[in-house]
């Protein structure tokens, strides 16, 4: 995860606030191929009391973007493209919780 600086305390606050069980990076950041212009692709799994709805996801993306200093694209496993799911799940690197 070249170039990705993580404020662990702030990340934990956000994950707790939104009921996150797992958060991981995939894509160019996970492969160490990211550039200064790269966004951060993140896979999230919420607990039973986790965020519900699009507005909560958008707010969480924005807050994570502030922590990482980059645009964040957040996706749940259910919304992964079936064409890319296997590759994404193979390369995802945990940043919070357990897979």
C-alpha positions as a LaTeX table, in Angstrom:
\begin{tabular}{lrrr}
\hline
Residue & $x$ (\AA) & $y$ (\AA) & $z$ (\AA) \\
\hline
Unk1 & 0.00 & 0.00 & 0.00 \\
Unk2 & 2.53 & 2.49 & $-1.20$ \\
Unk3 & 1.58 & 6.09 & $-0.59$ \\
Unk4 & $-1.43$ & 5.38 & 1.64 \\
Unk5 & $-1.02$ & 7.03 & 5.02 \\
Unk6 & $-3.51$ & 5.89 & 7.64 \\
Unk7 & $-4.45$ & 7.76 & 10.81 \\
Unk8 & $-5.48$ & 4.63 & 12.74 \\
Unk9 & $-7.26$ & 6.52 & 15.53 \\
Unk10 & $-9.40$ & 8.51 & 13.09 \\
Unk11 & $-10.08$ & 5.40 & 10.98 \\
Unk12 & $-11.27$ & 3.52 & 14.05 \\
Unk13 & $-13.62$ & 6.39 & 15.00 \\
Unk14 & $-15.20$ & 6.37 & 11.54 \\
Unk15 & $-15.54$ & 2.59 & 11.43 \\
Unk16 & $-17.11$ & 2.53 & 14.89 \\
Unk17 & $-19.49$ & 5.39 & 14.01 \\
Unk18 & $-20.74$ & 3.58 & 10.89 \\
Unk19 & $-20.84$ & 0.05 & 12.31 \\
Unk20 & $-18.07$ & $-1.35$ & 10.11 \\
Unk21 & $-16.90$ & $-4.93$ & 10.73 \\
Unk22 & $-14.31$ & $-4.98$ & 7.94 \\
Unk23 & $-12.67$ & $-2.41$ & 5.70 \\
Unk24 & $-10.02$ & $-3.21$ & 3.12 \\
Unk25 & $-8.34$ & $-1.66$ & 0.10 \\
Unk26 & $-8.12$ & $-3.18$ & $-3.36$ \\
Unk27 & $-7.07$ & $-2.01$ & $-6.79$ \\
Unk28 & $-3.96$ & 0.05 & $-7.49$ \\
Unk29 & $-3.42$ & 0.96 & $-3.82$ \\
Unk30 & $-3.48$ & $-2.69$ & $-2.71$ \\
Unk31 & $-1.08$ & $-3.66$ & $-5.50$ \\
Unk32 & 1.32 & $-0.80$ & $-4.74$ \\
Unk33 & 0.71 & 0.67 & $-8.20$ \\
Unk34 & $-1.06$ & 3.83 & $-7.05$ \\
Unk35 & $-0.06$ & 7.29 & $-8.18$ \\
Unk36 & $-0.71$ & 10.67 & $-6.55$ \\
Unk37 & $-3.89$ & 10.91 & $-8.66$ \\
Unk38 & $-5.20$ & 7.44 & $-7.75$ \\
Unk39 & $-8.38$ & 7.08 & $-5.75$ \\
Unk40 & $-8.70$ & 4.52 & $-2.96$ \\
Unk41 & $-10.97$ & 1.57 & $-3.76$ \\
Unk42 & $-12.35$ & 0.11 & $-0.54$ \\
Unk43 & $-14.40$ & $-2.96$ & 0.28 \\
Unk44 & $-16.61$ & $-2.60$ & 3.36 \\
Unk45 & $-18.69$ & $-5.01$ & 5.40 \\
Unk46 & $-21.13$ & $-3.55$ & 7.90 \\
Unk47 & $-22.39$ & $-5.22$ & 11.06 \\
Unk48 & $-26.08$ & $-5.61$ & 11.86 \\
Unk49 & $-26.23$ & $-2.06$ & 13.19 \\
Unk50 & $-24.11$ & $-0.64$ & 10.39 \\
Unk51 & $-24.93$ & 2.25 & 8.10 \\
Unk52 & $-28.04$ & 1.89 & 5.99 \\
Unk53 & $-28.67$ & 3.67 & 2.73 \\
Unk54 & $-26.83$ & 5.68 & 0.14 \\
Unk55 & $-26.54$ & 8.88 & 2.17 \\
Unk56 & $-24.68$ & 7.08 & 4.95 \\
Unk57 & $-22.30$ & 5.48 & 2.45 \\
Unk58 & $-21.62$ & 8.85 & 0.81 \\
Unk59 & $-20.93$ & 10.48 & 4.18 \\
Unk60 & $-18.57$ & 7.66 & 5.12 \\
Unk61 & $-16.75$ & 7.93 & 1.77 \\
Unk62 & $-16.25$ & 11.64 & 2.34 \\
Unk63 & $-14.89$ & 11.14 & 5.86 \\
Unk64 & $-12.55$ & 8.35 & 4.74 \\
Unk65 & $-11.36$ & 10.62 & 1.92 \\
Unk66 & $-10.38$ & 13.21 & 4.52 \\
Unk67 & $-8.44$ & 10.58 & 6.49 \\
Unk68 & $-6.57$ & 9.26 & 3.45 \\
Unk69 & $-6.22$ & 12.59 & 1.65 \\
Unk70 & $-7.61$ & 10.98 & $-1.52$ \\
Unk71 & $-10.99$ & 10.30 & $-3.09$ \\
Unk72 & $-12.46$ & 7.06 & $-1.75$ \\
Unk73 & $-14.75$ & 4.68 & $-3.66$ \\
Unk74 & $-16.58$ & 2.46 & $-1.20$ \\
Unk75 & $-18.30$ & $-0.78$ & $-2.22$ \\
Unk76 & $-19.91$ & $-3.70$ & $-0.40$ \\
Unk77 & $-19.33$ & $-7.29$ & $-1.44$ \\
Unk78 & $-22.92$ & $-7.55$ & $-2.69$ \\
Unk79 & $-22.26$ & $-4.82$ & $-5.24$ \\
Unk80 & $-18.98$ & $-6.15$ & $-6.63$ \\
Unk81 & $-19.16$ & $-6.94$ & $-10.31$ \\
Unk82 & $-19.32$ & $-10.71$ & $-10.82$ \\
Unk83 & $-16.67$ & $-10.25$ & $-13.52$ \\
Unk84 & $-14.13$ & $-8.80$ & $-11.06$ \\
Unk85 & $-15.27$ & $-10.24$ & $-7.71$ \\
Unk86 & $-12.76$ & $-13.09$ & $-7.52$ \\
Unk87 & $-9.78$ & $-10.86$ & $-8.35$ \\
Unk88 & $-10.88$ & $-8.15$ & $-5.92$ \\
Unk89 & $-11.39$ & $-10.59$ & $-3.07$ \\
Unk90 & $-7.98$ & $-12.14$ & $-3.75$ \\
Unk91 & $-6.12$ & $-8.81$ & $-3.58$ \\
Unk92 & $-8.01$ & $-6.95$ & $-0.84$ \\
Unk93 & $-5.76$ & $-5.79$ & 2.02 \\
Unk94 & $-7.40$ & $-5.26$ & 5.42 \\
Unk95 & $-7.09$ & $-1.85$ & 7.07 \\
Unk96 & $-9.75$ & $-2.41$ & 9.75 \\
Unk97 & $-11.31$ & $-5.54$ & 11.24 \\
Unk98 & $-11.02$ & $-9.10$ & 9.99 \\
Unk99 & $-12.05$ & $-10.46$ & 6.59 \\
\hline
\end{tabular}
